[in-house]
PDB file of C-alpha atoms and ligand atoms in Angstrom:
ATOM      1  CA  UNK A  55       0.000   0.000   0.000  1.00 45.00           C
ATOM      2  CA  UNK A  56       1.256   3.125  -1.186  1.00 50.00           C
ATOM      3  CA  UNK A  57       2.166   5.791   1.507  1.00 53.00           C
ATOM      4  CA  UNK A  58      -0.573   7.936  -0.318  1.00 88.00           C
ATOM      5  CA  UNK A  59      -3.015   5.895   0.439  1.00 89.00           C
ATOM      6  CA  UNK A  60      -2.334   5.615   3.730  1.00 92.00           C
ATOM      7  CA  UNK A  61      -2.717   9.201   4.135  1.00 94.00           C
ATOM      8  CA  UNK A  62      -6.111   9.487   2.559  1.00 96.00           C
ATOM      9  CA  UNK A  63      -7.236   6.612   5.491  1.00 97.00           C
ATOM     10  CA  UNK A  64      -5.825   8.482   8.057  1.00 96.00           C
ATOM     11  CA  UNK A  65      -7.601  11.626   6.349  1.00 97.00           C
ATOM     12  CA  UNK A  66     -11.071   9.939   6.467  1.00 98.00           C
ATOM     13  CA  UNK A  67     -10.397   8.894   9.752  1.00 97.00           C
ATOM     14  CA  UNK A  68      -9.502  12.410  10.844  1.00 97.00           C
ATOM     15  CA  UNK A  69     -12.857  13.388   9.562  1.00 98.00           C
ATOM     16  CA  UNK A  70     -15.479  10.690  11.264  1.00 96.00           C
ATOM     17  CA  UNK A  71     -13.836  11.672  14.521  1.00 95.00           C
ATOM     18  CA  UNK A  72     -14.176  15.401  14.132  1.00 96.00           C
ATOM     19  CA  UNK A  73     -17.899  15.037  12.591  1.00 96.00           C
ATOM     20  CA  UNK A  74     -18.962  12.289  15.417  1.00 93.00           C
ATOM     21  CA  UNK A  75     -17.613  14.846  18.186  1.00 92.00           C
ATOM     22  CA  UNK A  76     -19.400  17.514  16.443  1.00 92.00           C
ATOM     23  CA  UNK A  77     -22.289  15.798  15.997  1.00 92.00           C
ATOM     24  CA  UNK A  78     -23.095  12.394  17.692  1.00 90.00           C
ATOM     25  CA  UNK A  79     -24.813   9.509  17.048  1.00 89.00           C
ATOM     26  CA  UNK A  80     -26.942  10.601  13.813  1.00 90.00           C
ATOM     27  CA  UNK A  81     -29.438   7.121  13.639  1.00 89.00           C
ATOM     28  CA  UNK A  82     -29.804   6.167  10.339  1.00 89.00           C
ATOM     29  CA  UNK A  83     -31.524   4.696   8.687  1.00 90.00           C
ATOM     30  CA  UNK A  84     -35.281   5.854   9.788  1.00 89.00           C
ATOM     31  CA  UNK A  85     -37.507   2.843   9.992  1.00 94.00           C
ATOM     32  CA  UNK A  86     -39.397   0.379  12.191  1.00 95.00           C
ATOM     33  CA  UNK A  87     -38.442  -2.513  10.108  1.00 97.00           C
ATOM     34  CA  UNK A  88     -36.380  -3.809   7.588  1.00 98.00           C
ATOM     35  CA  UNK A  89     -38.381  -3.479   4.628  1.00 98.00           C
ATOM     36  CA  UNK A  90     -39.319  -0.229   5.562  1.00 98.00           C
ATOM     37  CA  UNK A  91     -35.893   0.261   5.458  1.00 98.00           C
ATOM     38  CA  UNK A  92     -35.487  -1.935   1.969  1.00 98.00           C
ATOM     39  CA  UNK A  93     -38.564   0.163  -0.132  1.00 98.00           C
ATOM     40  CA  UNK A  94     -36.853   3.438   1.339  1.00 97.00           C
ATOM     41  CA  UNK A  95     -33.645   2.041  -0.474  1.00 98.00           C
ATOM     42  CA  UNK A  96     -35.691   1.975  -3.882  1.00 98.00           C
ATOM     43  CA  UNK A  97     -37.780   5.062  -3.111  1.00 98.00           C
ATOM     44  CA  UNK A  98     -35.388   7.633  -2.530  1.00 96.00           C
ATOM     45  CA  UNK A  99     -33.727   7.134  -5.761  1.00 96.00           C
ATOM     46  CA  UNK A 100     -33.495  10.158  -7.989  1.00 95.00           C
ATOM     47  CA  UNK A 101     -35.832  12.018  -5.086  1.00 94.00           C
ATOM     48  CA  UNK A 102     -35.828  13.981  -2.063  1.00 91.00           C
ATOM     49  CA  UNK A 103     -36.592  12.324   1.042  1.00 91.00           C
ATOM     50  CA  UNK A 104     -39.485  14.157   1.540  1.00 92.00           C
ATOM     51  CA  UNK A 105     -41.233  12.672  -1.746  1.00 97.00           C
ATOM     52  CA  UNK A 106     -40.040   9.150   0.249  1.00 96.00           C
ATOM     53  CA  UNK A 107     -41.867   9.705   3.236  1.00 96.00           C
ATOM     54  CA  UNK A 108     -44.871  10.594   1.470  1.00 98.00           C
ATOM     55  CA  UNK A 109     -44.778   7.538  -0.693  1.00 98.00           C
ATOM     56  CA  UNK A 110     -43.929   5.563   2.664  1.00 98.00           C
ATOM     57  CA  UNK A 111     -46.661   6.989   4.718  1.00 98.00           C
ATOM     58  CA  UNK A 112     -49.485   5.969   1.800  1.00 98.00           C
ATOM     59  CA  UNK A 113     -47.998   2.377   2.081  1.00 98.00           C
ATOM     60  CA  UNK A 114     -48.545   2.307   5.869  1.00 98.00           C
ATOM     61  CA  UNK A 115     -51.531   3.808   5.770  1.00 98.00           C
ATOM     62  CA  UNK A 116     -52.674   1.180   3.499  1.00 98.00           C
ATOM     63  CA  UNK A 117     -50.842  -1.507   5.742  1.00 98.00           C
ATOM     64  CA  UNK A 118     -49.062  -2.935   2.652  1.00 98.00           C
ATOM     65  CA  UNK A 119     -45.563  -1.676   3.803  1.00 98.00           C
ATOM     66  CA  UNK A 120     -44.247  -5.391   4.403  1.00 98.00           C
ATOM     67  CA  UNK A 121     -42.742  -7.956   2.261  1.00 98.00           C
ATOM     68  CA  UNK A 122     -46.754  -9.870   2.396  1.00 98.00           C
ATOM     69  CA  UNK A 123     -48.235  -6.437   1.463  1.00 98.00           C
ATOM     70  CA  UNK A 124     -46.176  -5.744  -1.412  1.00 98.00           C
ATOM     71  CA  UNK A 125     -46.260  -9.346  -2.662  1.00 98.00           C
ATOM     72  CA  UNK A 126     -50.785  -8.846  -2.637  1.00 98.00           C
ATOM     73  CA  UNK A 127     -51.372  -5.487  -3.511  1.00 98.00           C
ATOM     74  CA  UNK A 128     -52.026  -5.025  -7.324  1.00 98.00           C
ATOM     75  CA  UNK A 129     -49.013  -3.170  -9.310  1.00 98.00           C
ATOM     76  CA  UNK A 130     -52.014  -0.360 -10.174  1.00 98.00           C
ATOM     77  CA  UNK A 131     -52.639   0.440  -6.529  1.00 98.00           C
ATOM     78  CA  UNK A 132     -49.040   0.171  -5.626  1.00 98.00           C
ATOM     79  CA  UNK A 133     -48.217   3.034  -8.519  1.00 98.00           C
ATOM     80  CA  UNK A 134     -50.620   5.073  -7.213  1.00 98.00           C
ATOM     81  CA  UNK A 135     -49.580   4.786  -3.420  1.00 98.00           C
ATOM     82  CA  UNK A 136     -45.285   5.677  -4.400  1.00 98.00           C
ATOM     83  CA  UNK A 137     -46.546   7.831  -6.575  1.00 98.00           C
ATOM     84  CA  UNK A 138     -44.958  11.284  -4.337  1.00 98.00           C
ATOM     85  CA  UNK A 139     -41.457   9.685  -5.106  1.00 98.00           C
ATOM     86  CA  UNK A 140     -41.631   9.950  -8.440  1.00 97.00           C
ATOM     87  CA  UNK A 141     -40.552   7.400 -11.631  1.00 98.00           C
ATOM     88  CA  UNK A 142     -43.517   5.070  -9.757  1.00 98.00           C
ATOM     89  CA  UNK A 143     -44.161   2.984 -12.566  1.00 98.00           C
ATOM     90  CA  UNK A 144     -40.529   1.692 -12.481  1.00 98.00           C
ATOM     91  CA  UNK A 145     -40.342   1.605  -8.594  1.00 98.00           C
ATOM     92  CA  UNK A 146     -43.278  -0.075  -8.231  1.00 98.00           C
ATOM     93  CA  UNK A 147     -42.061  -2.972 -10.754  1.00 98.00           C
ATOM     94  CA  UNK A 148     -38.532  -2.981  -9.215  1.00 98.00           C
ATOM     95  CA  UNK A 149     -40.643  -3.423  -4.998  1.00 98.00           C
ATOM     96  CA  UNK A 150     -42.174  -6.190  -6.815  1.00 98.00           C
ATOM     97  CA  UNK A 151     -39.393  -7.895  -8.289  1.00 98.00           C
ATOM     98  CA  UNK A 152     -37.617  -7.299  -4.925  1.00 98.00           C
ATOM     99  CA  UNK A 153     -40.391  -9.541  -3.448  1.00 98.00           C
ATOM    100  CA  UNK A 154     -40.304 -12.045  -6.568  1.00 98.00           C
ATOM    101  CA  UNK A 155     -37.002 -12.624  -5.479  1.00 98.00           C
ATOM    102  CA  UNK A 156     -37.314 -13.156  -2.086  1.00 98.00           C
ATOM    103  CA  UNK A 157     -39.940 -15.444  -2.536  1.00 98.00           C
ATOM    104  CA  UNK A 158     -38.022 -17.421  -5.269  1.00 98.00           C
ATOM    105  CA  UNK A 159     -34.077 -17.750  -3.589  1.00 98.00           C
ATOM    106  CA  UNK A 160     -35.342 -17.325   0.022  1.00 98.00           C
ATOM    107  CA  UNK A 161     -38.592 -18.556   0.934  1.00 98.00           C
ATOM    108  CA  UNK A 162     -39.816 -14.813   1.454  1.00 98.00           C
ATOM    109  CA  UNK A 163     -37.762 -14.732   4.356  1.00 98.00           C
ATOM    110  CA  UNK A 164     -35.850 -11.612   5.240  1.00 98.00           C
ATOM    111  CA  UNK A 165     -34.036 -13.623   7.691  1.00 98.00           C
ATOM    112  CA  UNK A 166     -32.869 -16.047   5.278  1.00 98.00           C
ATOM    113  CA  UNK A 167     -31.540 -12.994   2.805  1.00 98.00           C
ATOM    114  CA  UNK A 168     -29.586 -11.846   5.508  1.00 98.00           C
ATOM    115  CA  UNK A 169     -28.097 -14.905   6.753  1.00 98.00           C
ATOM    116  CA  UNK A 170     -26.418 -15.007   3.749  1.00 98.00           C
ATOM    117  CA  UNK A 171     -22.418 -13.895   3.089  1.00 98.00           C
ATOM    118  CA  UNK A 172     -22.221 -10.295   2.517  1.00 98.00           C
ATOM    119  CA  UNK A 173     -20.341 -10.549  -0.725  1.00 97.00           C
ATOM    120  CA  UNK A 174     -22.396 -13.746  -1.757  1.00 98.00           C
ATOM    121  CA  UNK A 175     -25.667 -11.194  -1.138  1.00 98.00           C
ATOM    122  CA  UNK A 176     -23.994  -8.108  -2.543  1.00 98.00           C
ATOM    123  CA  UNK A 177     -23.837  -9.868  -6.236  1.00 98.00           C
ATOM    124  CA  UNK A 178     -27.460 -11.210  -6.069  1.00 98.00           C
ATOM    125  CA  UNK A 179     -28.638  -7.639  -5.121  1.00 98.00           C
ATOM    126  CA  UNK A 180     -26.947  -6.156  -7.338  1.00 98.00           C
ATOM    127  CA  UNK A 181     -28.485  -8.524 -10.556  1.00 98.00           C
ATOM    128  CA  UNK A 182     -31.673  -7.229  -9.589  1.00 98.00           C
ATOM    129  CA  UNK A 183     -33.472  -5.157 -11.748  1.00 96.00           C
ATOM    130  CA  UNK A 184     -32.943  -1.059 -10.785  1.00 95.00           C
ATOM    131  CA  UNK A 185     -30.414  -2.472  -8.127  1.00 98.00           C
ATOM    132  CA  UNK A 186     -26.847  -0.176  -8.344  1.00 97.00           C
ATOM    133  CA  UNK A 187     -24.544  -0.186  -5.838  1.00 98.00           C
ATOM    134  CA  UNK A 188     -25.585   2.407  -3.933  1.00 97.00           C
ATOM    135  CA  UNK A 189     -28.987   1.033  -3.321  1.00 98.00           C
ATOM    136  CA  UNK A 190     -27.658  -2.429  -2.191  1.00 98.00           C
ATOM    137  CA  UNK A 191     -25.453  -1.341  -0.186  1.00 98.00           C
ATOM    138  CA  UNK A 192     -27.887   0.679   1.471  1.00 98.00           C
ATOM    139  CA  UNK A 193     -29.763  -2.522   1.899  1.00 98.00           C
ATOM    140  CA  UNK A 194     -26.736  -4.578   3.448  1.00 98.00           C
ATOM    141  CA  UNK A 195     -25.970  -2.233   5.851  1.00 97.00           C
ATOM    142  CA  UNK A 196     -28.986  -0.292   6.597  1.00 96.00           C
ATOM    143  CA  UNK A 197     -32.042  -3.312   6.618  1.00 97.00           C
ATOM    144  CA  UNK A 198     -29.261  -6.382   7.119  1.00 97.00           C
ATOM    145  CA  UNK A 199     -26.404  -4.735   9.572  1.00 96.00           C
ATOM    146  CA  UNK A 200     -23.798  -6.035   6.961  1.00 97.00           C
ATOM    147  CA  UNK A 201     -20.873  -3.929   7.156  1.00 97.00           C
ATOM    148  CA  UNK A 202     -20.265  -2.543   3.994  1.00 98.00           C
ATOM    149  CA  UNK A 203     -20.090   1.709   3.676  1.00 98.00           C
ATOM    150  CA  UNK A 204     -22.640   3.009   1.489  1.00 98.00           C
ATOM    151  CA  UNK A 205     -20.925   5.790  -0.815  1.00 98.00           C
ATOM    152  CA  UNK A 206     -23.528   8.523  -2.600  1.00 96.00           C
ATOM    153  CA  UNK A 207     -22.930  11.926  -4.439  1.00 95.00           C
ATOM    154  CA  UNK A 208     -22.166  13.636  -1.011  1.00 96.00           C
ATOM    155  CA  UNK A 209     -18.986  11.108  -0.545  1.00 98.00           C
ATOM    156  CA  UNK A 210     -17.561  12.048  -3.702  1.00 98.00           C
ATOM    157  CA  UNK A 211     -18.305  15.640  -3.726  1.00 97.00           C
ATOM    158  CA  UNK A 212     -16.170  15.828  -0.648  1.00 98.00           C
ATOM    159  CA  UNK A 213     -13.368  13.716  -1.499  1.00 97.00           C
ATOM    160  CA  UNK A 214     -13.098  15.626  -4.689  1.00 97.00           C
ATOM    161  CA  UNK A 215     -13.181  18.856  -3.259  1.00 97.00           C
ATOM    162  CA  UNK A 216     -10.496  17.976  -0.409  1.00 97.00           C
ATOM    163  CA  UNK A 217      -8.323  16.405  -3.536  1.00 95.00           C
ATOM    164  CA  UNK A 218      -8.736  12.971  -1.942  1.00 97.00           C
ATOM    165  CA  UNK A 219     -10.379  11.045  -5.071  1.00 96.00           C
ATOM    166  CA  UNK A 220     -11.798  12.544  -8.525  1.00 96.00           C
ATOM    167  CA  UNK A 221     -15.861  12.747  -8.527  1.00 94.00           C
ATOM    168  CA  UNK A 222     -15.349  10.405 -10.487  1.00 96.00           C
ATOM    169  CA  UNK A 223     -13.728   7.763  -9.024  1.00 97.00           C
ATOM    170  CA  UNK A 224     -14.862   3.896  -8.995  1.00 98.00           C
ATOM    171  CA  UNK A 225     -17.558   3.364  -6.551  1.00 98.00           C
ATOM    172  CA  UNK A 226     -15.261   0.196  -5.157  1.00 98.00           C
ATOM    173  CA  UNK A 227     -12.526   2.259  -4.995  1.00 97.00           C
ATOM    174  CA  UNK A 228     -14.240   4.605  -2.946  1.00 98.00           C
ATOM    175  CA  UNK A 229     -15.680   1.660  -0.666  1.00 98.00           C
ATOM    176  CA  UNK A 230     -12.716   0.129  -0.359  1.00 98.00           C
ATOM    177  CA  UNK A 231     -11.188   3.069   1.265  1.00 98.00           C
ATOM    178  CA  UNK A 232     -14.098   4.284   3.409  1.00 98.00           C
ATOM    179  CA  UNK A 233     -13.975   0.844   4.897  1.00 97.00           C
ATOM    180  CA  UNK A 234     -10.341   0.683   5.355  1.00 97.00           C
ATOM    181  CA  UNK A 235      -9.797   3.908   6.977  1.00 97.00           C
ATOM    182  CA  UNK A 236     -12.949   3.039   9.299  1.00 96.00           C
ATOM    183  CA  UNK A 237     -12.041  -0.515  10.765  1.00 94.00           C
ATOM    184  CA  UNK A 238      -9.471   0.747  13.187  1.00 91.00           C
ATOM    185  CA  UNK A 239     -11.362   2.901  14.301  1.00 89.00           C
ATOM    186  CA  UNK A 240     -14.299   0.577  14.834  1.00 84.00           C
ATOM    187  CA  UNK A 241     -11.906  -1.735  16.514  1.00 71.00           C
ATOM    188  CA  UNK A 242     -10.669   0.878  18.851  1.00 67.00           C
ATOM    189  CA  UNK A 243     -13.840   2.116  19.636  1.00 56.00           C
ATOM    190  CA  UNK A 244     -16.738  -0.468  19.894  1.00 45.00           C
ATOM    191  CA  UNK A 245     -18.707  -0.289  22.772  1.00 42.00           C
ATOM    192  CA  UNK A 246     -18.604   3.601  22.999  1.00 43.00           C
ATOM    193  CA  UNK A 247     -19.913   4.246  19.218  1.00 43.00           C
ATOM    194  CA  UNK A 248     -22.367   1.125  19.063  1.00 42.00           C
ATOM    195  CA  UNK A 249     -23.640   2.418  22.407  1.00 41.00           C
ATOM    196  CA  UNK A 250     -23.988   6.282  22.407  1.00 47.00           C
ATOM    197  CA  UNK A 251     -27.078   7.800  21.423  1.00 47.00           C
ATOM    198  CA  UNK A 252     -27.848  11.180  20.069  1.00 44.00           C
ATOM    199  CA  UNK A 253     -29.475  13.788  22.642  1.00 48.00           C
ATOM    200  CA  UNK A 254     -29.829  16.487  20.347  1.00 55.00           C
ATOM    201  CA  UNK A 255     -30.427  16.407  15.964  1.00 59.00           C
ATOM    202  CA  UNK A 256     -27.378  17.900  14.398  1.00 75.00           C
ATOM    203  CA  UNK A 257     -25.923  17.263  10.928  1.00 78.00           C
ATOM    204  CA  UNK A 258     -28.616  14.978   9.143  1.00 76.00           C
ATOM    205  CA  UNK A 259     -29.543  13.018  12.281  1.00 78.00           C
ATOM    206  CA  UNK A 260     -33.123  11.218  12.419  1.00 85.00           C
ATOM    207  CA  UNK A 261     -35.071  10.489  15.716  1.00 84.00           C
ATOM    208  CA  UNK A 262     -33.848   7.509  17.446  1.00 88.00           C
ATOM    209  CA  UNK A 263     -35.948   4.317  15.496  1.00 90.00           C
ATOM    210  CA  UNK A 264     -36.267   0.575  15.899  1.00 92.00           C
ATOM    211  CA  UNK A 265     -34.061   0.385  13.264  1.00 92.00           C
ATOM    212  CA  UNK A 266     -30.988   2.845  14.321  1.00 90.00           C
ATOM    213  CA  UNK A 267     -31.343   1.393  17.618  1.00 89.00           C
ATOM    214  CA  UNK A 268     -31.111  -2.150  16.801  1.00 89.00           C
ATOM    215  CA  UNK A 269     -27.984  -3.930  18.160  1.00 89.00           C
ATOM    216  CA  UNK A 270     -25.420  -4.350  15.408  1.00 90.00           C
ATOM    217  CA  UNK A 271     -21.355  -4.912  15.072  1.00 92.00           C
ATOM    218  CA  UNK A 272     -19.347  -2.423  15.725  1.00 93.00           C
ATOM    219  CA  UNK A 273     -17.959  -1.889  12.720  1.00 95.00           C
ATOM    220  CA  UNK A 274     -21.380  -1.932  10.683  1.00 95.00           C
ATOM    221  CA  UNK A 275     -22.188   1.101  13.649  1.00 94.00           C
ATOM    222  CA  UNK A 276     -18.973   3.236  12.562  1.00 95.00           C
ATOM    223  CA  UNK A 277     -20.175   2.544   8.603  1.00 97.00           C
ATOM    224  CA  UNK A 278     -23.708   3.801   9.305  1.00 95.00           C
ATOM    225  CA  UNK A 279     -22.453   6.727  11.408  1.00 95.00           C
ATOM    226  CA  UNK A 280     -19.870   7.732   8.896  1.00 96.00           C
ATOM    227  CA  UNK A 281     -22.342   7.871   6.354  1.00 96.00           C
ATOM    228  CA  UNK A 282     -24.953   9.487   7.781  1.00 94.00           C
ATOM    229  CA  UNK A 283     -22.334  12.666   9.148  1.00 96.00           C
ATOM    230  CA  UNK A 284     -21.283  12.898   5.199  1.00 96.00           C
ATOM    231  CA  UNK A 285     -24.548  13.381   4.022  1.00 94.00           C
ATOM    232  CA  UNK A 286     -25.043  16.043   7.109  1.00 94.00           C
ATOM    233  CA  UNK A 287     -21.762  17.756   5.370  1.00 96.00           C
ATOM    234  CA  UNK A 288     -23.569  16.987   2.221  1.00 95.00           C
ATOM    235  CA  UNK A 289     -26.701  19.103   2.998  1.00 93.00           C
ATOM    236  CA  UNK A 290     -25.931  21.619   5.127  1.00 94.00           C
ATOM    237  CA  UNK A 291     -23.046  22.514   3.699  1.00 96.00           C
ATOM    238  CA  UNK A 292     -21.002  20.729   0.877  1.00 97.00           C
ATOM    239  CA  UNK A 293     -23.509  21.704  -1.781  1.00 95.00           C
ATOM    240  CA  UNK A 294     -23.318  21.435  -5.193  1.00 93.00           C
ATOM    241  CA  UNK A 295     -23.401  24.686  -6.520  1.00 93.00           C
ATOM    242  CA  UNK A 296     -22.109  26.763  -3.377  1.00 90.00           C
ATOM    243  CA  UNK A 297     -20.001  24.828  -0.266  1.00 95.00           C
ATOM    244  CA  UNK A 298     -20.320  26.953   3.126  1.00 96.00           C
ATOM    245  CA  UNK A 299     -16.705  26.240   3.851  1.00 97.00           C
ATOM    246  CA  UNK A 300     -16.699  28.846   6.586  1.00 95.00           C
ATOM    247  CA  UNK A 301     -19.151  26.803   9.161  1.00 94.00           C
ATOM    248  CA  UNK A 302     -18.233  23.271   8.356  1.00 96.00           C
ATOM    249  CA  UNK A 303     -16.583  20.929  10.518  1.00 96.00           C
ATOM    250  CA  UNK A 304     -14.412  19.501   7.860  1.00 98.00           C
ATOM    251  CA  UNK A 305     -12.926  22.908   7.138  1.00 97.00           C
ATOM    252  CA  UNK A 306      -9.782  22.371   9.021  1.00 96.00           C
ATOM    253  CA  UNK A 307      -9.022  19.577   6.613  1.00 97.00           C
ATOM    254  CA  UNK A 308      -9.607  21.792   3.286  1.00 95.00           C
ATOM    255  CA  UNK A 309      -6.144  21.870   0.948  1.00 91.00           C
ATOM    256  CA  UNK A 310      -4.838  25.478   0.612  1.00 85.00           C
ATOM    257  CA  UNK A 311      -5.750  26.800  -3.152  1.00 77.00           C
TER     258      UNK A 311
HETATM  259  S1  LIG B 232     -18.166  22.606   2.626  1.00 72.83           S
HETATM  260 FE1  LIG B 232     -16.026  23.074   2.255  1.00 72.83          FE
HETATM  261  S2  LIG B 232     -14.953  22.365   4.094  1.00 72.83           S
HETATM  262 FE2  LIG B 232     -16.957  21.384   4.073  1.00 72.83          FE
HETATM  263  S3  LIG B 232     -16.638  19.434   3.055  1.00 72.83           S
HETATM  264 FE3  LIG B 232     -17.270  20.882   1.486  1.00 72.83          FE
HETATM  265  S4  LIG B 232     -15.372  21.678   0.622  1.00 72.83           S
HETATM  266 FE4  LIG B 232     -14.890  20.709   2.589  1.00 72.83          FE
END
């Protein structure tokens, strides 16, 4: 390993520690179960989370937010009801085929899925129709406490704009650092992070759920903290079109012009 490299872990490091101590525990992802947690994976892509809550409080409200409501209700009705979050004729298909899935490799048992190896999982998520990696990951970690870091636009709007990685860089190659620079400090660090709890919302933190609560490894913990304090950078102030340098933690680690 290049010493390079080895710099940009101990860079991403640098910056979970000074966004955790800024900002705690941030409990991701928001959900009472793990499909919740699975048709938020599908629904918030190309959308606002907003448009996802929407489209996940019609599902609830017609109590076919479940892996046994999905597989009944017709494709028509389940348009209609994800209809706030947008391209709903595709997401409805892809919840279905989701389900189809399930049903076919596991018995339509969530359990099952997620008994399975992460890597062996990762590749039969990722076949699935409107399944990238951002999405499955999301899954792994987020409905299945597999610990794999979830990279999105925030991620590589910051490491491009600290000269870490291009925008553009692989989405493994992003991963693969992410998860790197976070094991140590994972290892270092279990029972504090896996255990401390948010008092107060700061960055993109959610209320405490079922799901951010739930008991998980250590290092699946640091993965869905890290990720949830970039997309706090990401929103509040790592934009796209104007970055609030000024106010954000991360500033100390900016590269001079
Ligand atoms: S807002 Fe500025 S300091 Fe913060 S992550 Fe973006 S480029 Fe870095």
């Amino acid at each position: 390993m290049s010493r390079a490299h080895k710099e940009k872990e101990q860079e991403v490091r640098q910056y979970y520690r000074a966004l955790y101590r800024a900002w705690g525990a941030q409990h991701w992802w928001p959900a009472e179960t793990r499909f919740e947690v699975i048709a938020g994976a599908y629904l918030t892509q190309n959308t606002a989370w907003n448009n996802v809550e929407l489209a996940l409080a019609n599902l609830r409200a017609a109590n076919v937010l479940s892996v046994e409501g999905i597989r009944s209700v017709s494709q028509a009705r389940l348009e209609h009801l994800i209809r706030p979050s947008g391209y709903f004729r595709q997401k409805a298909k892809r919840l279905k085929t989701f389900v189809s899935f399930l049903d076919t490799t596991y018995g339509g048992s969530l359990d099952h899925l997620f008994s399975r190896p992460t890597s062996q999982l990762r590749e039969e998520l990722l076949s699935l129709n409107g399944v990238g990696p951002e999405t499955a990951d999301s899954i792994l970690l987020y409905a299945g406490n597999h610990p794999v870091f979830v990279v999105d636009a925030y991620t590589r709007r910051i490491l491009d704009r600290h000269s870490i990685l291009p925008a553009k860089a692989d989405y493994e190659e992003i991963r693969a650092l992410f998860e790197q620079a976070l094991a140590p400090v994972a290892h270092k660090q279990p029972a504090k992070v896996a255990a401390q709890l948010a008092s107060a919302i700061h960055g993109a933190a959610h209320p405490p759920s079922a799901m951010s609560t739930a008991a998980r490894m250590p290092l699946a913990q640091v993965y869905n903290e890290m990720h949830g304090l970039i997309v706090g950078v990401g929103k509040n102030y790592c934009r796209k079109t104007k970055a609030a340098c000024e106010e954000c933690p991360l500033r100390p680690f900016l590269p001079a012009p």
